[in-house]
Amino acid sequence: MNAVAEKELIDLVVDWVKQNGRNGSNHTEISESTNLLESGLLDSFAFVDLVLFIENCTRQKIDLTDVAPEEFTVVKSLCHLAFQNGH
Amino acid sequence: MTKQNSSRSLIRGFLESAERFPDRTALVVDGESLTYSSLRRLAGRIASAIAENGHTRSPLVAVWAHRSQTAYAGILGSLGAGKGYVPLNPKFPLERTCRMLALAGCTVLIVGRECLGQLSGLLGSADFPLTLILPEVFDLGEFLPSRPNHRFITAGQLPSGESFSSGEDSASASAYLLFTSGSTGVPKGVPINQGNVRSYVDYICRRYDVNEHDRFSQQFDLTFDLSAHDLFVCWERGACLYCVPEHSLMAPAKFIRDHQVTMWFSVPSVAGLLEKMRLLPPGCFPSLRCSLFCGEPLPAAYAASWQEAAPNSIVDNLYGPTEATIAITHYRWNSQKSPGECLNGIVPIGQMFEGQQFRITDSRGESVPIGEVGELCLSGSQVAAGYWNDPAKTRQQFVRLPGARERIWYRTGDLVQRDEAGNLCYLGRVDHQIKIRGYRVELQEIEAVLRHACGTEQVVSVPWPVNSGTAEGVVAFVSGVKGFDQARILANCGDVLPDYMVPKKIYLLDELPLNSNQKIDRGELRKLLLEGALA
């Protein structure tokens, strides 16, 4: 994957959050630096759904075993992880 | 040796541990460690501040703090001053917090630094004078305009706390007051006394042989009564409490490993989330020796996965409503035997704690034969005496039963069945109460807020989605709303309700389906959701 693919993934994730996040997400500013949990846009169940969505997009599993949660709940770092340690 | 009796206060348990283990770590929170002696010192200063300034007959002090030193020292300080504590949660809407404060009748409020951003709003709503204790704030000037009605005690003004002692033991003294969702739209207060918690703590310490080398997780928010287990069981035996940071709550696997936690306690949903994220591989938690789950039905699949992930740990399913103090039944998971004892894929809630009593009753309060379904009623030293300032609700739920009139029974509203092995199995509710992430939610409370926000009586809320028998949230259906604006309605809900009670979606229908009794047909609505027939 290249940087463009990662950027595309960020856009896909932002769109997914707008559609599937807490109601009213359409009216909330979402960017690549948004923390999806702290912002209240996603709850923990929805976050798991998002991870599955990303894995479906990249066709790679994301390994979160040794990653601190504060790192993988931000849009950009989550998408980066999807390529960094996917297997 | 520790003194064991039913009136031994919770603060005595902590202080005796501080005496025995002054240099052991009592608390790890927000990246800092506090020894028993340093936590005792801070709690003592807060206790002295309450005693010197809390000229009030109120038996309660409110603690508005979250996963901080002030949260834990504030609770200990309140108990040290002979008061019960009322936990308030900065994650809750300010309106709800103000209402809880007023309902509790507290005039002393301990405030964590993490709540300062909301403090001005709270004081603007409080129409009674408060004494505010701010143990981590030295200069108020930058936070607040002049508030002459209220008194502020900042960190530099706290007394020395040298004379901190446990005072007199009294089983009837208040331990804490918690608020749960109320069907009338007003949060319902459950007062728990020292004797209630003492019974629980002593039993649990014996059952799990808790010792000073244990490392306890502290996953629950303090407004959730299961947090009282973490704090008081841990400190009773000189163990260390590890507060899980907010950002690790969803996926605490790394936290458990990093801190070599030995005693885990959470709602089952956490296990489910870890499993879905593939963070629960076999053998990943070798440090755990006790894994306890409570707060919602435990799916057998989660128990089995957790047992494999924590091979050195026992896995216990606990059950108990807030009114019966944290938990009152337990069931030990056994990989061979338990799958055959589960009902509908849910782990039994098991047997009563020693010394506590139960009945399973029909709608007239008569006991049902073994094997039949009925409402679980509870009695014993862990069961509260009633609701806070609500005699009508108390009379309704705390009753005398035919053939057992010598004691008061708490009607849980939970439907259970006793199996051949004598285990209690949870089957559901007699009413519209549900659990979301372990939080009790009265659907009527959500609907009351929705009616106001939508300007219509035609509202109904449904738990959705439901996976492995566990509700992950709520969606709502409304009809007859003029100028339907979902975002505005949800924003209004968010102003009043905690996030877990705010509907994930609101569907506008031409009319709500009715059943043959002309009541709203919730089953039909669930069917629409299942079929994905809604836009």
XYZ file of C-alpha atoms in Angstrom:
622
model
C 0.000 0.000 0.000
C 1.177 3.550 -0.535
C 0.473 6.921 1.068
C -2.413 7.599 -1.294
C -4.126 4.400 -0.195
C -3.708 5.448 3.406
C -5.204 8.845 2.643
C -8.091 7.172 0.859
C -8.640 4.980 3.871
C -8.793 8.034 6.121
C -11.518 9.479 3.910
C -13.407 6.189 3.982
C -13.160 6.071 7.771
C -14.409 9.635 8.140
C -17.379 8.821 5.899
C -18.079 5.634 7.858
C -18.075 7.535 11.137
C -20.427 10.146 9.693
C -22.839 7.421 8.684
C -22.523 5.082 11.617
C -21.418 7.265 14.492
C -23.621 8.664 17.200
C -26.542 10.493 15.704
C -25.702 14.000 14.765
C -22.198 13.043 13.612
C -22.936 14.785 10.341
C -22.917 18.033 12.254
C -19.660 17.339 14.033
C -16.257 18.193 12.666
C -14.367 14.981 11.973
C -10.785 15.020 10.805
C -7.844 12.668 10.711
C -6.776 13.834 14.167
C -10.146 13.194 15.801
C -10.108 10.789 18.725
C -13.178 8.733 17.954
C -13.887 7.629 21.515
C -12.991 10.766 23.454
C -15.089 12.848 21.060
C -18.067 10.624 21.801
C -18.577 9.949 18.084
C -18.250 6.217 18.612
C -18.868 4.004 21.579
C -16.750 0.925 22.134
C -19.115 -1.370 20.229
C -19.157 0.907 17.194
C -15.387 1.193 17.350
C -15.046 -2.578 16.970
C -17.344 -2.385 13.947
C -15.070 0.287 12.492
C -12.001 -1.912 12.931
C -13.801 -4.699 11.056
C -14.724 -2.204 8.341
C -11.097 -1.146 7.938
C -9.931 -4.755 7.798
C -12.482 -5.365 5.098
C -11.220 -2.372 3.126
C -7.531 -3.292 3.401
C -8.070 -7.060 3.419
C -5.570 -7.234 6.249
C -5.999 -7.952 9.947
C -5.017 -5.186 12.332
C -2.872 -6.364 15.229
C -3.620 -4.177 18.246
C -1.974 -6.476 20.802
C 0.879 -4.204 21.829
C -0.580 -0.869 20.846
C -1.705 1.548 23.536
C -5.421 2.321 23.097
C -4.809 6.067 23.045
C -2.825 5.473 19.857
C -5.379 3.451 17.953
C -8.497 5.488 18.683
C -7.378 8.456 16.564
C -8.426 8.270 12.901
C -4.996 8.861 11.396
C -3.062 6.504 13.669
C -5.672 3.777 13.311
C -5.429 3.971 9.541
C -1.635 4.019 9.771
C -1.721 0.892 11.935
C -3.929 -0.818 9.392
C -1.004 -0.735 6.970
C 1.878 -0.836 9.429
C 1.174 -4.102 11.186
C -1.537 -5.652 9.076
C -0.986 -9.299 8.306
C -4.863 -8.649 63.571
C -7.825 -7.010 61.948
C -10.996 -6.705 63.944
C -13.844 -8.615 62.283
C -17.334 -7.535 63.135
C -20.387 -6.344 61.300
C -19.967 -2.720 62.318
C -16.275 -2.340 61.474
C -16.161 0.779 59.321
C -14.722 0.894 55.815
C -12.265 3.621 56.776
C -11.003 1.466 59.629
C -10.132 -1.208 57.070
C -8.087 1.294 55.065
C -6.390 2.855 58.095
C -5.355 -0.490 59.526
C -3.797 -1.407 56.180
C -2.028 1.959 56.177
C -0.717 1.143 59.649
C 0.541 -2.273 58.570
C 1.851 -1.377 55.135
C 2.690 2.365 55.154
C 5.228 2.091 52.341
C 3.321 -0.254 50.059
C 1.579 1.293 47.067
C -2.130 1.820 47.697
C -3.107 3.521 44.455
C -1.803 4.018 40.931
C -3.760 6.680 39.115
C -3.111 9.163 36.345
C 0.510 8.030 36.015
C 1.320 8.471 39.716
C 1.720 6.049 42.610
C 0.626 6.808 46.150
C 1.756 4.770 49.133
C -0.694 3.941 51.874
C 0.872 6.600 54.071
C 0.672 9.326 51.413
C -2.932 8.446 50.508
C -3.776 8.385 54.214
C -2.245 11.846 54.629
C -4.230 13.337 51.745
C -7.463 11.663 52.863
C -6.851 12.910 56.403
C -6.511 16.505 55.228
C -9.771 16.249 53.316
C -11.502 14.606 56.290
C -10.348 17.424 58.546
C -11.548 20.031 56.062
C -14.985 18.406 56.019
C -15.092 18.202 59.804
C -14.051 21.832 60.238
C -16.250 23.289 57.540
C -19.092 20.917 56.973
C -21.453 22.372 59.557
C -24.271 20.290 58.293
C -26.520 17.546 59.480
C -26.309 15.897 56.097
C -24.757 12.443 56.410
C -23.349 12.746 52.893
C -20.537 14.479 51.028
C -20.498 14.651 47.242
C -17.338 13.702 45.341
C -17.186 15.180 41.862
C -14.015 13.710 40.455
C -12.978 11.106 37.945
C -10.003 8.755 37.846
C -7.818 11.151 39.832
C -6.136 11.323 43.237
C -8.931 13.589 44.421
C -11.555 10.986 43.509
C -10.070 8.309 45.744
C -8.756 10.521 48.533
C -12.098 12.359 48.485
C -14.007 9.142 49.111
C -11.662 8.138 51.929
C -11.797 11.657 53.354
C -15.589 11.637 53.358
C -15.670 8.306 55.156
C -12.974 9.514 57.538
C -15.168 12.478 58.454
C -17.953 10.054 59.327
C -19.919 10.824 56.144
C -21.098 8.659 53.297
C -20.062 9.677 49.796
C -22.135 10.543 46.754
C -20.095 10.009 43.574
C -20.807 12.462 40.765
C -19.528 11.883 37.268
C -18.129 14.661 35.050
C -19.046 12.513 32.040
C -22.718 12.899 32.919
C -24.680 15.924 31.683
C -24.354 18.842 34.079
C -28.121 18.998 34.525
C -28.162 15.410 35.804
C -25.229 16.073 38.134
C -26.948 19.168 39.578
C -30.109 17.172 40.104
C -28.248 14.396 41.922
C -26.494 16.932 44.123
C -29.805 18.540 45.044
C -31.556 15.204 45.613
C -28.732 14.039 47.884
C -28.937 17.247 49.912
C -25.166 17.583 50.082
C -23.700 20.924 51.133
C -20.079 19.788 50.935
C -18.627 19.008 47.520
C -15.134 17.687 46.828
C -14.018 18.713 43.349
C -11.318 17.165 41.192
C -9.178 19.278 38.893
C -10.737 17.454 35.946
C -14.134 19.004 36.762
C -13.046 22.635 36.941
C -14.197 23.340 33.415
C -17.778 22.551 34.447
C -17.651 24.075 37.910
C -18.945 27.478 36.953
C -21.988 25.878 35.330
C -22.684 23.753 38.373
C -22.449 26.706 40.740
C -24.743 28.685 38.494
C -27.379 25.994 38.947
C -26.906 25.415 42.660
C -29.371 27.631 44.499
C -28.039 26.667 47.919
C -24.689 27.478 49.567
C -21.945 24.903 49.153
C -18.585 24.290 50.764
C -16.240 23.238 47.977
C -13.014 21.381 48.742
C -10.469 21.421 45.898
C -7.444 19.338 46.991
C -5.486 19.764 43.745
C -6.190 23.443 43.092
C -3.994 26.171 44.569
C -5.323 29.219 42.792
C -9.005 29.603 42.021
C -8.712 32.968 40.373
C -8.181 31.652 36.910
C -11.189 29.337 37.093
C -13.987 31.171 38.766
C -15.575 34.536 39.029
C -16.512 35.669 42.511
C -19.080 33.352 44.106
C -19.911 34.889 47.475
C -22.613 32.330 48.266
C -20.153 29.495 48.317
C -17.093 28.725 50.375
C -13.918 27.394 48.744
C -11.125 25.434 50.391
C -8.132 25.050 48.099
C -5.087 22.801 48.433
C -3.105 25.395 50.368
C -5.940 25.861 52.857
C -6.428 22.195 53.724
C -5.774 21.437 57.409
C -2.878 19.152 58.334
C -5.072 16.113 59.009
C -2.757 14.883 61.764
C -5.633 13.733 63.950
C -7.152 11.480 61.281
C -8.727 8.445 62.906
C -11.442 5.982 62.075
C -13.806 7.273 64.746
C -16.650 5.124 65.983
C -17.911 2.107 64.088
C -21.581 2.072 63.238
C -23.208 -0.388 60.860
C -26.094 1.995 60.245
C -23.858 4.923 59.254
C -23.979 5.857 55.588
C -21.365 4.397 53.237
C -22.533 5.790 49.919
C -25.559 6.988 48.003
C -25.789 5.995 44.365
C -28.323 7.039 41.777
C -29.752 4.634 39.239
C -32.082 5.232 36.347
C -35.633 5.939 37.525
C -38.756 4.991 35.593
C -40.425 8.331 36.413
C -37.631 10.273 34.757
C -35.968 11.213 38.039
C -32.791 9.351 39.113
C -33.482 6.982 42.013
C -31.220 7.151 45.082
C -30.038 3.936 46.735
C -28.470 4.533 50.161
C -26.034 1.817 51.251
C -24.796 1.751 54.825
C -21.509 0.647 56.335
C -22.945 -2.633 57.576
C -24.138 -3.529 54.057
C -20.666 -3.015 52.585
C -18.907 -4.595 55.558
C -20.832 -7.841 54.998
C -19.810 -7.814 51.346
C -16.147 -6.962 51.906
C -15.612 -9.572 54.612
C -17.223 -12.310 52.552
C -15.281 -11.452 49.380
C -11.943 -11.132 51.194
C -12.427 -14.616 52.627
C -13.703 -16.166 49.399
C -10.813 -14.889 47.285
C -8.155 -14.876 50.005
C -7.206 -11.290 49.167
C -3.735 -10.237 50.357
C -1.321 -7.313 50.261
C 0.437 -8.623 47.157
C -2.699 -8.384 45.038
C -3.063 -5.842 42.252
C -6.668 -4.805 41.700
C -8.081 -3.373 38.509
C -10.303 -0.318 38.892
C -12.319 -0.313 35.718
C -15.729 0.927 36.859
C -16.694 4.583 37.093
C -17.337 5.551 40.709
C -21.020 6.165 39.937
C -21.274 2.420 39.282
C -21.600 0.536 42.566
C -19.257 -2.228 41.451
C -16.426 0.289 41.945
C -16.975 -0.056 45.705
C -15.720 -3.634 45.410
C -12.451 -2.474 43.830
C -11.732 0.169 46.459
C -12.779 -1.429 49.709
C -11.838 -5.052 49.079
C -8.425 -3.906 47.852
C -7.645 -1.519 50.719
C -9.063 -3.848 53.374
C -6.109 -6.189 52.858
C -3.357 -3.716 51.920
C -3.385 -4.464 48.185
C -2.778 -1.969 45.356
C -5.513 -0.380 43.241
C -4.725 0.276 39.580
C -7.076 2.826 38.057
C -7.591 2.011 34.366
C -7.153 5.244 32.382
C -10.143 6.446 30.382
C -8.488 5.658 27.075
C -7.836 2.037 28.091
C -11.350 1.244 29.289
C -12.456 -0.209 25.988
C -9.428 -2.433 25.475
C -7.606 -2.935 28.776
C -5.567 -5.998 27.692
C -2.280 -4.115 27.544
C -3.051 -2.470 30.883
C -3.577 -5.862 32.558
C -0.257 -7.126 31.211
C 1.730 -3.945 31.860
C 0.648 -3.816 35.508
C 0.547 -7.562 36.123
C -2.964 -7.248 37.522
C -4.003 -10.204 39.714
C -7.646 -9.288 40.490
C -9.865 -8.359 37.549
C -13.456 -7.099 37.815
C -15.535 -5.774 34.915
C -18.777 -6.135 33.045
C -18.838 -9.059 30.582
C -19.008 -6.645 27.624
C -15.320 -5.889 28.110
C -14.486 -9.545 27.492
C -16.706 -9.493 24.409
C -14.983 -6.422 23.002
C -11.506 -7.831 23.623
C -12.482 -11.048 21.928
C -13.871 -9.233 18.876
C -10.630 -7.259 18.617
C -8.618 -10.496 18.913
C -7.060 -9.236 22.131
C -8.000 -12.330 24.120
C -5.672 -15.066 22.851
C -5.063 -18.120 25.067
C -2.603 -17.482 27.875
C -2.411 -13.705 27.392
C -3.167 -12.882 31.056
C -0.944 -15.181 33.128
C -0.835 -12.756 36.089
C -4.564 -12.942 36.829
C -5.649 -15.178 39.693
C -9.255 -13.955 40.072
C -11.464 -12.745 37.222
C -14.882 -11.517 38.280
C -17.722 -10.438 36.000
C -20.896 -8.693 37.053
C -23.427 -6.118 35.918
C -25.048 -7.934 33.005
C -25.597 -11.518 31.819
C -22.326 -13.365 31.167
C -22.401 -15.305 27.863
C -20.796 -18.745 28.180
C -18.622 -18.019 25.151
C -17.036 -15.016 26.908
C -16.412 -16.993 30.098
C -14.742 -19.780 28.112
C -12.539 -17.354 26.154
C -11.515 -15.476 29.276
C -10.671 -18.722 31.086
C -8.345 -19.667 28.235
C -6.796 -16.210 28.217
C -6.260 -16.335 31.980
C -5.285 -19.960 32.671
C -4.109 -19.257 36.238
C -7.329 -17.496 37.193
C -10.641 -18.558 38.545
C -13.562 -17.038 36.611
C -16.602 -16.118 38.684
C -19.914 -14.712 37.510
C -21.346 -12.381 40.178
C -24.856 -11.010 40.328
C -26.457 -8.324 42.432
C -28.553 -5.185 42.133
C -27.307 -1.937 43.663
C -29.941 -2.370 46.400
C -28.177 -5.566 47.551
C -24.693 -3.978 47.653
C -22.461 -4.808 44.693
C -23.155 -8.561 44.345
C -24.964 -11.224 46.311
C -24.651 -14.448 44.275
C -21.740 -16.159 42.572
C -21.048 -18.961 40.156
C -17.636 -20.518 39.517
C -16.955 -21.219 35.838
C -15.751 -24.754 35.138
C -14.664 -25.473 31.588
C -15.895 -29.058 31.714
C -19.089 -28.785 33.716
C -20.378 -25.249 33.127
C -21.343 -25.383 29.424
C -23.971 -27.975 30.375
C -25.319 -25.754 33.168
C -25.805 -22.640 31.068
C -29.299 -21.605 30.087
C -29.764 -20.004 26.658
C -25.980 -19.693 26.445
C -25.846 -17.555 29.589
C -23.788 -18.511 32.646
C -25.900 -19.131 35.792
C -25.771 -16.501 38.524
C -25.275 -19.385 40.920
C -25.654 -19.480 44.673
C -26.283 -16.862 47.318
C -23.418 -15.439 49.342
C -23.249 -17.194 52.690
C -25.649 -15.604 55.188
C -27.862 -13.871 52.570
C -31.362 -15.093 51.731
C -33.506 -15.374 48.632
C -37.005 -16.362 47.546
C -38.370 -16.879 44.052
C -41.937 -15.634 43.986
C -44.985 -15.354 41.784
C -46.935 -12.137 41.254
C -48.679 -12.568 44.673
C -45.372 -12.968 46.490
C -45.840 -16.711 47.046
C -42.776 -18.917 46.571
C -42.803 -20.912 43.334
C -41.802 -24.606 43.198
C -38.168 -25.384 42.353
C -37.639 -25.229 38.621
C -40.370 -22.682 37.951
C -39.707 -19.124 36.854
C -40.369 -16.294 39.300
C -39.138 -12.948 40.573
C -35.995 -13.040 42.692
C -36.448 -11.467 46.134
C -33.484 -10.797 48.397
C -32.934 -10.287 52.098
C -29.990 -10.157 54.475
C -27.255 -7.936 55.827
C -26.280 -6.668 52.365
C -29.753 -5.482 51.397
C -30.541 -1.760 51.701
C -33.447 -0.528 53.815
C -35.145 1.386 51.001
C -34.780 4.265 48.562
C -33.513 7.732 49.347
C -36.411 9.998 50.339
C -38.906 7.925 48.388
C -41.264 6.070 50.752
C -43.724 5.186 47.973
C -41.091 3.488 45.836
C -39.643 1.872 48.961
C -43.031 0.366 49.898
C -43.369 -0.938 46.375
C -40.005 -2.724 46.176
C -39.126 -3.506 49.815
C -41.892 -5.790 51.009
C -42.913 -8.551 53.404
C -43.638 -11.890 51.755
C -46.280 -14.445 52.691
C -44.702 -17.047 54.959
C -41.597 -14.929 55.525
C -42.972 -11.810 57.166
C -40.269 -11.604 59.802
C -37.941 -9.811 57.397
C -38.024 -7.234 54.610
C -37.463 -8.523 51.091
C -36.209 -6.533 48.139
C -38.080 -7.382 44.944
C -35.386 -7.265 42.264
C -37.640 -7.354 39.207
C -35.279 -10.033 37.845
C -36.803 -13.271 36.607
C -34.880 -16.368 37.638
C -35.192 -20.130 37.742
C -33.425 -22.567 40.041
C -31.867 -25.547 38.262
C -31.378 -29.081 39.547
C -27.906 -28.280 40.854
C -29.373 -25.454 42.946
C -27.984 -22.698 40.752
C -30.021 -19.606 40.034
C -30.301 -18.787 36.342
C -31.146 -15.284 35.128
C -33.909 -15.142 32.521
C -34.813 -11.491 32.085
C -36.857 -8.690 33.618
C -40.446 -8.310 34.743
C -40.427 -4.695 33.511
C -38.732 -2.452 30.962
C -35.419 -2.132 32.749
C -32.380 -3.106 30.677
C -28.608 -3.080 31.111
C -26.204 -1.284 28.809
C -22.530 -1.896 29.551
C -23.721 -2.911 33.008
C -25.587 0.339 33.660
C -29.203 -0.021 34.701
C -31.453 1.789 32.284
C -35.190 2.333 32.679
C -36.572 2.691 29.178
C -39.325 4.869 30.617
C -36.730 7.422 31.703
C -35.448 7.692 28.135
C -39.008 7.914 26.841
C -39.869 10.687 29.308
C -36.988 12.769 27.949
C -37.941 11.948 24.358
C -41.552 13.027 24.920
C -40.362 16.389 26.125
C -37.819 16.769 23.313
C -40.209 15.635 20.551
C -43.391 17.288 21.795
C -45.369 14.068 21.338
C -46.615 11.235 23.515
C -45.939 8.742 20.735
C -42.447 7.591 21.694
C -40.942 4.237 22.497
C -37.386 3.034 23.036
C -36.038 -0.423 22.283
C -32.722 -2.022 23.268
C -30.704 -2.358 20.064
C -28.499 -3.930 18.896
C -28.598 -6.998 21.139
C -25.709 -9.426 20.819
C -25.267 -12.587 22.926
C -28.230 -11.438 25.005
C -26.561 -8.121 25.814
C -27.935 -4.742 24.771
C -25.311 -2.524 23.192
C -27.505 0.541 23.069
C -31.002 1.917 22.521
C -32.875 3.166 19.489
C -36.127 5.086 19.588
C -39.274 5.263 17.495
C -41.478 8.324 17.413
C -44.608 9.370 15.627
C -46.588 12.579 15.277
C -43.567 14.885 15.532
C -43.892 18.231 13.816
C -40.687 19.410 12.122
C -38.744 16.267 13.021
C -35.099 17.231 13.625
C -33.188 14.181 14.794
C -29.946 15.991 15.589
C -31.741 18.563 17.770
C -33.732 15.894 19.606
C -30.612 13.870 20.284
C -28.760 16.940 21.443
C -31.602 17.595 23.898
C -31.368 14.014 25.129
C -27.615 14.411 25.570
C -28.196 17.468 27.773
C -30.107 15.348 30.268
C -29.097 11.705 29.876
C -25.718 9.966 30.224
C -24.283 8.917 26.869
C -25.197 5.255 27.295
C -28.882 6.253 27.573
C -28.975 8.533 24.535
C -30.595 6.665 21.596
C -28.240 5.749 18.789
C -30.934 6.549 16.246
C -34.484 7.849 16.200
C -36.885 6.522 13.591
C -39.906 8.582 12.601
C -42.895 6.385 11.751
C -46.322 7.353 10.487
C -47.752 5.466 13.425
C -46.406 3.116 16.080
C -47.555 -0.528 15.743
C -49.977 -1.751 18.420
C -50.527 -5.252 19.748
C -53.889 -6.886 20.475
C -54.015 -5.098 23.848
C -53.630 -1.772 22.051
C -50.190 -1.335 23.595
C -47.161 -0.380 21.544
C -45.827 -3.570 20.002
C -42.130 -3.556 20.871
C -41.737 -6.999 19.301
C -42.928 -5.657 15.959
C -40.431 -2.806 16.209
C -37.610 -5.237 16.947
C -38.732 -7.212 13.913
C -38.425 -4.099 11.746
C -34.892 -3.587 13.055
C -33.963 -7.224 12.462
C -35.272 -7.108 8.922
C -33.308 -3.929 8.267
C -36.536 -2.461 6.936
C -35.894 1.007 8.327
C -34.208 3.880 6.593
